[in-house]
Amino acid sequence: MATRSGLPAACQTALSERLEAELFQALCDPIRLSLVAHLAASGRALTVTEASQCCGIHFSGVSRHLALLKRAGVVRAEKYGREMHYRIEIGALASTLRGLADALEDCWDAGRRASA
Amino acid sequence: MATRSGLPAACQTALSERLEAELFQALCDPIRLSLVAHLAASGRALTVTEASQCCGIHFSGVSRHLALLKRAGVVRAEKYGREMHYRIEIGALASTLRGLADALEDCWDAGRRASA
DNA sequence: AGTATACATGCGCAACTATGCAAATATATA
DNA sequence: TATATATTTGCATAGTTGCGCATGTATACT
C-alpha cells in the first residue's frame, strides 16, 4: 500500500514516521536476532526458558532481551500461570518492513523528480 | 522472491542469513536515520557538508556516521575532487527489507505447519 | 609555494548496554 | 504451609558508542 503521493515533502514526512529508531535498536543485537529467528522458526509462542536455548547467555539476560523486543513491538507477551509466553508479531513486523521499503523508494523517486 | 521452501530448517537458515545485525546496527541511531531520510528525500548524492545540514551535530560526527552506513551497505560513496558524494543504495535497501519480511513470514508458516 | 576547502581520524570523556549473579516475586505442587 | 519452578529485577562490572575538538590528509585555488 505505497502512497505514491509524488510530493517530496509529504514523502519525507511519511518516511520519517516509519523510520523508528526503536525498532532497529531492538534488532541491532545478535542475541536478540537469534531470539527473533528462533521465535519465527518455532511458529508458536515460546517461554523464556525455551527461548534461552537458542543463545548461550544466562536466562536473566534473555528475559531482559525479550522485554526490550516487547517494548519495540516485535513480540507480544502473555502470562500463563508462572510461564511467560512470547510470540513474534510476524504480521506487524513484516508489514512494517515492507512499508519502510515502499516509503524509501517513494521518497527517492519524488526527490529525483524534484531535483531533475 | 520468497523461497516458500516449506522446510522449517531451510527457512531458519534463510532467515538467519538475512538477519544481519550490521544493518540494524547502522539504522538504530536517530542521527543516522535522519541522514537516511535526508539522502532518500534528496533523490541524489549528497556531500558530507550537505548531509550535515539535516542533523545538529558536528560534521566530523556526520562523516563517521556516513562511513558506518557505507560499511553496512546502506550508502555508496564516490570521491569527486575533495568532495565525497554519498548516495543511498535505495534498491538494495528496499529489497533487503522486503526479503526479510518474506523470510520471516515463510519461516513462521513453516514452523506453524511443523508444530501442528 | 602558500592558503583555503572538504573530509577523515586520533583522543578523551560521558553516557549507554549487556552480562552474570543474587535476591525478589509470583505461581504451582506436595 | 513448605517447597519447587518460572520469571523479573537490583547491582556491579566490563565493554561499547557517540560526541566535540584538534590534527592530519587530499585536493583546489591564487
PDB file of C-alpha atoms (C1' of nucleotides) in Angstrom, chain D residues 7-22:
ATOM      1  C1'  DT D   7      10.475 -15.180  35.525  1.00  0.00           C
ATOM      2  C1'  DT D   8      11.811 -10.459  36.709  1.00  0.00           C
ATOM      3  C1'  DT D   9      14.768  -7.054  38.801  1.00  0.00           C
ATOM      4  C1'  DG D  10      18.768  -4.720  41.603  1.00  0.00           C
ATOM      5  C1'  DC D  11      23.518  -4.407  41.402  1.00  0.00           C
ATOM      6  C1'  DA D  12      28.368  -4.198  39.984  1.00  0.00           C
ATOM      7  C1'  DT D  13      31.333  -4.589  36.120  1.00  0.00           C
ATOM      8  C1'  DA D  14      33.136  -4.653  31.583  1.00  0.00           C
ATOM      9  C1'  DG D  15      32.653  -3.193  27.112  1.00  0.00           C
ATOM     10  C1'  DT D  16      30.688  -0.161  23.510  1.00  0.00           C
ATOM     11  C1'  DT D  17      29.050   4.197  21.372  1.00  0.00           C
ATOM     12  C1'  DG D  18      28.502   8.982  20.252  1.00  0.00           C
ATOM     13  C1'  DC D  19      30.328  13.394  20.752  1.00  0.00           C
ATOM     14  C1'  DG D  20      33.401  17.680  20.009  1.00  0.00           C
ATOM     15  C1'  DC D  21      37.872  19.221  19.398  1.00  0.00           C
ATOM     16  C1'  DA D  22      42.182  19.208  17.362  1.00  0.00           C
TER      17       DA D  22
END
